[in-house]
Short mmCIF file of C-alpha atoms in Angstrom, two decimals:
data_model
loop_
_atom_site.label_atom_id
_atom_site.label_comp_id
_atom_site.label_asym_id
_atom_site.label_seq_id
_atom_site.Cartn_x
_atom_site.Cartn_y
_atom_site.Cartn_z
CA MET C 467 115.30 31.09 -128.71
CA LYS C 468 116.15 33.06 -125.65
CA LYS C 469 117.59 31.05 -122.79
CA SER C 470 114.88 32.20 -120.38
CA MET C 471 112.12 31.14 -122.80
CA LYS C 472 113.80 27.76 -123.36
CA TRP C 473 114.01 27.05 -119.66
CA GLY C 474 110.43 28.21 -119.24
CA LEU C 475 109.21 25.75 -121.87
CA LEU C 476 111.25 22.95 -120.37
CA GLY C 477 109.87 23.77 -116.95
CA SER C 478 106.31 23.72 -118.25
CA LEU C 479 106.95 20.41 -119.99
CA GLY C 480 108.38 18.98 -116.80
CA LEU C 481 105.35 20.07 -114.82
CA SER C 482 103.03 18.56 -117.46
CA VAL C 483 104.87 15.23 -117.37
CA SER C 484 104.83 15.23 -113.57
CA ALA C 485 101.11 16.01 -113.52
CA LEU C 486 100.43 13.19 -116.00
CA ALA C 487 102.50 10.74 -113.98
CA TYR C 488 100.72 11.74 -110.78
CA ALA C 489 97.26 11.46 -112.39
CA SER C 490 98.09 8.07 -113.90
CA ALA C 491 99.39 6.76 -110.57
CA TYR C 492 96.16 7.98 -108.97
CA PHE C 493 94.04 6.21 -111.60
CA TYR C 494 96.06 3.03 -111.07
CA LYS C 495 95.44 3.21 -107.34
CA LYS C 496 91.71 3.86 -107.82
CA SER C 497 91.12 1.20 -110.46
CA VAL C 498 93.76 -1.54 -110.22
CA GLY C 499 95.04 -1.15 -106.66
CA LEU C 500 93.38 -2.86 -103.72
CA ASN C 501 91.35 -0.39 -101.67
CA LYS C 502 87.75 0.46 -100.89
CA LYS C 503 85.90 1.51 -104.03
CA ASP C 504 83.57 4.26 -102.86
CA PHE C 505 82.17 4.78 -106.37
CA LEU C 506 80.60 1.32 -106.50
CA ASP C 507 76.90 0.70 -105.95
CA GLU C 508 77.51 -2.51 -104.07
CA PHE C 509 75.15 -5.39 -103.44
CA SER C 510 75.13 -6.09 -99.71
CA MET C 511 74.88 -9.83 -99.21
CA ASP C 512 75.89 -9.86 -95.55
CA GLU C 513 72.57 -8.75 -94.06
CA ILE C 514 68.90 -9.16 -94.88
CA SER C 515 67.11 -5.84 -95.09
CA ALA C 516 63.41 -4.96 -95.08
CA ASP C 517 61.70 -5.94 -98.35
CA ASP C 518 64.97 -7.57 -99.44
CA PRO C 519 64.57 -9.06 -102.96
CA TRP C 520 67.31 -11.56 -102.12
CA GLU C 521 65.95 -12.69 -98.74
CA ASP C 522 65.44 -16.33 -99.76
CA GLU C 523 68.76 -16.53 -101.54
CA LYS C 524 70.73 -14.99 -98.64
CA SER C 525 69.07 -17.23 -96.07
CA TRP C 526 69.82 -20.30 -98.17
CA TYR C 527 73.43 -19.26 -98.75
CA LYS C 528 74.08 -18.74 -95.04
CA SER C 529 72.77 -22.18 -94.14
CA VAL C 530 74.00 -24.35 -97.03
CA LYS C 531 76.99 -26.64 -96.49
CA LYS C 532 80.25 -25.19 -97.82
CA GLU C 533 83.77 -26.56 -98.17
CA ASN C 534 86.98 -24.55 -98.53
CA LEU C 535 89.21 -25.35 -101.51
CA THR C 536 92.55 -23.89 -102.59
CA ILE C 537 94.86 -24.00 -105.60
CA GLN C 538 98.34 -22.61 -106.24
CA SER C 539 98.40 -20.29 -109.25
CA THR C 540 101.11 -20.48 -111.89
CA ASP C 541 102.69 -17.36 -110.31
CA ASN C 542 102.58 -18.88 -106.80
CA LEU C 543 99.51 -17.20 -105.31
CA LEU C 544 97.34 -19.22 -102.95
CA LEU C 545 93.83 -18.90 -104.36
CA SER C 546 90.75 -19.74 -102.33
CA GLY C 547 87.29 -20.93 -103.29
CA LEU C 548 84.10 -22.32 -101.78
CA HIS C 549 82.66 -25.65 -102.90
CA ILE C 550 78.95 -26.25 -102.36
CA PRO C 551 78.15 -29.90 -103.11
CA HIS C 552 74.61 -30.66 -104.22
CA ASN C 553 72.54 -32.77 -101.85
CA GLU C 554 71.73 -35.06 -104.76
CA PRO C 555 74.73 -36.62 -106.56
CA SER C 556 75.37 -34.78 -109.84
CA ASP C 557 78.05 -34.58 -112.52
CA LYS C 558 77.10 -30.96 -113.19
CA VAL C 559 79.21 -28.17 -111.71
CA ALA C 560 78.69 -24.40 -112.09
CA ILE C 561 81.72 -22.16 -111.50
CA LEU C 562 80.65 -18.64 -110.52
CA ALA C 563 82.88 -15.58 -110.93
CA HIS C 564 82.17 -12.52 -108.76
CA GLY C 565 82.54 -8.88 -109.72
CA TYR C 566 85.02 -6.06 -109.25
CA SER C 567 86.25 -5.55 -105.68
CA GLY C 568 83.86 -8.23 -104.41
CA SER C 569 84.12 -11.82 -103.20
CA ASN C 570 82.40 -15.16 -103.61
CA ARG C 571 79.75 -14.30 -100.98
CA ASP C 572 78.37 -11.67 -103.38
CA MET C 573 77.20 -14.50 -105.64
CA ALA C 574 74.54 -15.86 -103.28
CA PRO C 575 71.55 -15.18 -105.62
CA TRP C 576 73.20 -16.84 -108.60
CA ALA C 577 74.56 -19.67 -106.45
CA LYS C 578 71.02 -20.60 -105.41
CA LEU C 579 69.78 -20.26 -108.98
CA PHE C 580 72.24 -22.84 -110.29
CA TYR C 581 71.96 -25.04 -107.21
CA ASP C 582 68.20 -25.22 -107.79
CA LEU C 583 68.98 -26.34 -111.35
CA GLY C 584 70.90 -29.32 -109.96
CA PHE C 585 74.48 -28.02 -110.07
CA SER C 586 77.14 -28.40 -107.47
CA LEU C 587 78.95 -25.09 -107.14
CA LEU C 588 82.45 -23.70 -107.08
CA LEU C 589 82.80 -20.05 -106.09
CA PRO C 590 86.41 -18.85 -106.35
CA ASP C 591 87.69 -15.63 -104.84
CA ALA C 592 89.58 -13.82 -107.60
CA ARG C 593 93.22 -13.03 -106.93
CA GLY C 594 93.45 -10.02 -104.64
CA HIS C 595 89.86 -10.53 -103.47
CA GLY C 596 88.25 -12.27 -100.52
CA GLU C 597 90.50 -15.00 -99.12
CA SER C 598 92.78 -15.23 -102.17
CA GLU C 599 96.29 -13.83 -102.24
CA GLY C 600 97.29 -11.01 -104.60
CA ASP C 601 97.95 -7.29 -104.52
CA TYR C 602 96.12 -6.00 -107.60
CA ILE C 603 92.87 -6.34 -109.55
CA GLY C 604 93.38 -8.37 -112.72
CA PHE C 605 90.15 -7.38 -114.51
CA GLY C 606 89.65 -11.01 -115.48
CA TRP C 607 92.87 -11.34 -117.49
CA HIS C 608 95.27 -13.22 -115.23
CA GLU C 609 92.22 -14.87 -113.67
CA ARG C 610 91.43 -16.69 -116.92
CA LYS C 611 94.36 -19.04 -116.29
CA ASP C 612 93.33 -19.45 -112.66
CA TYR C 613 89.91 -20.64 -113.80
CA VAL C 614 91.45 -23.18 -116.16
CA GLN C 615 93.31 -24.53 -113.12
CA TRP C 616 90.07 -24.67 -111.11
CA MET C 617 88.43 -26.64 -113.93
CA ASP C 618 91.34 -29.07 -114.15
CA LYS C 619 91.04 -29.64 -110.39
CA LEU C 620 87.31 -30.35 -110.67
CA ILE C 621 87.74 -32.81 -113.53
CA ALA C 622 90.60 -34.60 -111.75
CA GLU C 623 88.49 -35.00 -108.60
CA ASN C 624 85.04 -35.61 -110.13
CA GLY C 625 85.93 -37.59 -113.25
CA GLU C 626 85.77 -37.28 -117.01
CA ASP C 627 81.93 -37.26 -117.03
CA THR C 628 81.84 -33.88 -115.31
CA GLU C 629 79.81 -31.20 -117.09
CA ILE C 630 81.00 -27.68 -116.30
CA ILE C 631 79.34 -24.35 -116.95
CA LEU C 632 80.79 -20.92 -116.18
CA PHE C 633 78.84 -17.90 -115.01
CA GLY C 634 80.23 -14.45 -114.30
CA LEU C 635 78.88 -11.09 -113.19
CA SER C 636 80.48 -7.78 -114.27
CA MET C 637 84.26 -8.27 -113.90
CA GLY C 638 83.44 -11.93 -113.36
CA ALA C 639 81.63 -11.86 -116.69
CA ALA C 640 84.79 -10.50 -118.31
CA THR C 641 86.70 -13.29 -116.58
CA VAL C 642 84.58 -16.10 -118.02
CA MET C 643 84.64 -14.48 -121.47
CA ASN C 644 88.43 -14.36 -121.25
CA VAL C 645 88.35 -18.04 -120.30
CA SER C 646 86.25 -18.75 -123.41
CA GLY C 647 89.20 -17.96 -125.68
CA GLU C 648 91.51 -20.49 -124.03
CA ASN C 649 92.00 -24.13 -124.99
CA LEU C 650 89.28 -25.61 -122.79
CA PRO C 651 88.59 -29.22 -121.88
CA PRO C 652 85.51 -30.83 -123.50
CA GLN C 653 83.81 -30.94 -120.11
CA VAL C 654 83.12 -27.18 -120.38
CA LYS C 655 79.67 -27.07 -121.97
CA ALA C 656 78.43 -23.47 -121.70
CA ILE C 657 79.42 -19.98 -120.56
CA ILE C 658 77.01 -17.31 -119.30
CA GLU C 659 78.11 -13.71 -118.79
CA ASP C 660 76.07 -10.94 -117.18
CA CYS C 661 77.01 -7.27 -117.79
CA GLY C 662 80.65 -7.77 -118.74
CA TYR C 663 82.76 -5.17 -120.57
CA SER C 664 84.19 -5.69 -124.05
CA SER C 665 87.71 -4.56 -123.11
CA VAL C 666 89.52 -3.03 -120.15
CA THR C 667 90.68 -0.12 -122.31
CA LYS C 668 87.12 0.73 -123.38
CA GLU C 669 85.74 0.37 -119.86
CA MET C 670 88.52 2.48 -118.37
CA ALA C 671 87.95 5.16 -121.00
CA HIS C 672 84.23 5.14 -120.22
CA GLN C 673 84.85 5.53 -116.47
CA LEU C 674 87.47 8.23 -117.00
CA LYS C 675 85.00 10.25 -119.04
CA SER C 676 81.94 9.67 -116.85
CA MET C 677 83.66 10.14 -113.47
CA TYR C 678 86.35 12.72 -114.23
CA ARG C 679 85.39 14.26 -117.58
CA LEU C 680 88.84 13.37 -118.90
CA PRO C 681 89.84 11.99 -122.31
CA GLN C 682 91.28 8.54 -122.94
CA TYR C 683 94.61 9.92 -124.14
CA PRO C 684 97.15 10.24 -122.60
CA PHE C 685 95.79 8.94 -119.27
CA ILE C 686 94.79 5.39 -120.27
CA PRO C 687 98.12 4.54 -121.99
CA MET C 688 100.10 5.88 -119.04
CA THR C 689 97.98 4.03 -116.48
CA SER C 690 98.31 0.90 -118.62
CA LEU C 691 102.10 1.26 -118.48
CA ILE C 692 102.01 1.48 -114.69
CA THR C 693 99.73 -1.58 -114.61
CA LYS C 694 102.18 -3.51 -116.78
CA VAL C 695 105.04 -2.67 -114.42
CA LYS C 696 103.12 -3.36 -111.19
CA ALA C 697 100.60 -6.06 -112.18
CA GLY C 698 102.11 -7.66 -115.27
CA TYR C 699 99.53 -6.88 -117.96
CA TRP C 700 98.60 -4.15 -120.42
CA PHE C 701 95.01 -2.93 -120.62
CA GLY C 702 95.06 -3.66 -124.34
CA GLU C 703 95.69 -7.38 -123.89
CA ALA C 704 92.88 -7.76 -121.35
CA SER C 705 90.16 -7.91 -123.98
CA PRO C 706 87.09 -10.18 -123.72
CA GLU C 707 86.16 -8.90 -127.18
CA GLU C 708 89.26 -10.58 -128.63
CA GLN C 709 88.84 -13.71 -126.52
CA VAL C 710 85.25 -14.45 -127.57
CA LYS C 711 86.40 -14.38 -131.21
CA LYS C 712 88.33 -17.57 -130.42
CA ALA C 713 85.60 -19.20 -128.34
CA LYS C 714 84.25 -22.62 -129.28
CA THR C 715 81.98 -22.94 -126.24
CA PRO C 716 78.36 -21.66 -126.48
CA LEU C 717 77.92 -18.22 -124.91
CA LEU C 718 74.88 -16.47 -123.43
CA PHE C 719 75.24 -12.68 -123.15
CA ILE C 720 73.04 -10.85 -120.61
CA HIS C 721 72.93 -7.08 -120.14
CA GLY C 722 70.57 -4.46 -118.78
CA ASP C 723 69.36 -1.85 -121.26
CA GLU C 724 69.85 0.91 -118.66
CA ASP C 725 73.39 -0.04 -117.66
CA ASP C 726 75.45 3.15 -117.41
CA PHE C 727 78.42 1.56 -115.62
CA VAL C 728 79.25 -0.93 -118.38
CA PRO C 729 77.41 0.55 -121.39
CA THR C 730 74.86 -1.74 -123.03
CA HIS C 731 76.41 -1.32 -126.46
CA MET C 732 79.32 -3.47 -125.25
CA ALA C 733 77.00 -6.50 -125.11
CA TYR C 734 76.23 -6.07 -128.79
CA GLU C 735 79.95 -5.69 -129.60
CA LEU C 736 80.71 -8.94 -127.79
CA TYR C 737 77.79 -10.82 -129.32
CA ASN C 738 78.67 -9.71 -132.85
CA GLU C 739 82.30 -10.83 -132.46
CA THR C 740 81.38 -14.31 -131.24
CA LYS C 741 81.59 -17.19 -133.72
CA SER C 742 80.49 -20.02 -131.41
CA PRO C 743 76.79 -20.76 -130.71
CA LYS C 744 75.40 -17.71 -128.92
CA GLU C 745 72.33 -16.04 -127.45
CA LEU C 746 71.69 -12.46 -126.32
CA TYR C 747 69.27 -11.37 -123.59
CA ILE C 748 68.83 -7.63 -123.04
CA ALA C 749 66.97 -7.09 -119.75
CA VAL C 750 64.51 -4.22 -120.08
CA GLY C 751 64.80 -1.55 -117.38
CA ALA C 752 67.83 -3.12 -115.69
CA LYS C 753 70.89 -1.21 -114.52
CA HIS C 754 74.33 -2.70 -113.97
CA GLY C 755 74.09 -6.09 -112.26
CA TYR C 756 70.31 -5.87 -111.86
CA ALA C 757 69.11 -8.00 -114.77
CA TYR C 758 68.24 -10.91 -112.47
CA VAL C 759 66.41 -8.98 -109.77
CA SER C 760 64.49 -6.88 -112.30
CA ASN C 761 62.70 -9.98 -113.64
CA LYS C 762 63.67 -13.20 -111.88
CA GLU C 763 61.27 -15.41 -113.79
CA LEU C 764 62.41 -14.29 -117.24
CA TYR C 765 66.07 -14.39 -116.21
CA ARG C 766 65.79 -18.00 -115.03
CA THR C 767 63.80 -18.96 -118.11
CA ARG C 768 66.43 -17.59 -120.49
CA ILE C 769 69.18 -19.48 -118.64
CA LYS C 770 67.16 -22.71 -118.61
CA HIS C 771 66.51 -22.45 -122.34
CA PHE C 772 70.21 -21.90 -123.01
CA LEU C 773 71.26 -24.85 -120.84
CA ASN C 774 68.61 -27.13 -122.32
CA THR C 775 70.11 -26.38 -125.72
CA HIS C 776 73.75 -26.98 -124.87
CA LEU C 777 74.03 -29.41 -121.93
CA GLU C 778 73.92 -33.09 -122.76
CA ARG C 779 71.68 -34.12 -119.87
CA ALA C 780 69.71 -30.94 -119.16
CA GLN C 781 65.91 -31.06 -119.17
CA TYR C 782 64.66 -27.96 -117.39
CA SER C 783 61.06 -26.90 -117.33
CA LEU C 784 60.75 -23.39 -118.73
CA THR C 785 57.97 -22.52 -116.29
CA VAL C 786 59.01 -21.23 -112.89
#
């Protein structure tokens, strides 16, 4: 091989590697790094707009009594959460996990739903979100251990008779599914997830294709490597699909049939892999995160039915 050709090939290879490294660093910044996510269709829970479907829920959330709680994570982050005690004494507590790049205030509609069902509430801010410390998005993987700590704190403070349920939306749904595969205390009675992804790798590949028209390889493995170095986890290990296989707690899966952000087929993948008692509710006509608002009555009814089945002291009327 001529020397000039050899150096030309090496130069091209070097440029290709540099371009891959640059693209992967960009994808890390856009997906895992902390910054404004312009591509998100965000719920705005800060203001009440005209014909707002969440007007009652937002008004209630702004006025209800809240208490600030904190825990220290196993890797020394100060994590923050809001506690909303029920006005009638109750052993039932619902822990609500918010979505990607959000905070606990985004959970106002679901907070009121479970409060109306008689639950006191705990709304953590995920690490790197809201008032919690952290410099990356964990996609529900590191957060699974944080939630076990939150549950231990609740049981220590409220007693052994505490009944805990978990609810999560989008990335929060992935979080509570990741929690489901851990060794949980018997006080955890049920887990409800709404529009969660089956794995970070699959969701990243879907977003890479839909947003940039790029293939999974080699971009996802390279971005995963950067995430391992900077945030301490591989995409491949952050897999709700693998966690629900180990779950012993009953799971309710909710997903909109028009979800193009987290594809609906992921709900079926998750449901089919689950060995514990399970239910599946596919919300007709609902896009990502809109299953509740698309049919509030049916949404509440499906949750009540699930809780009546799996909570020891639940007796909810299925009429709204």
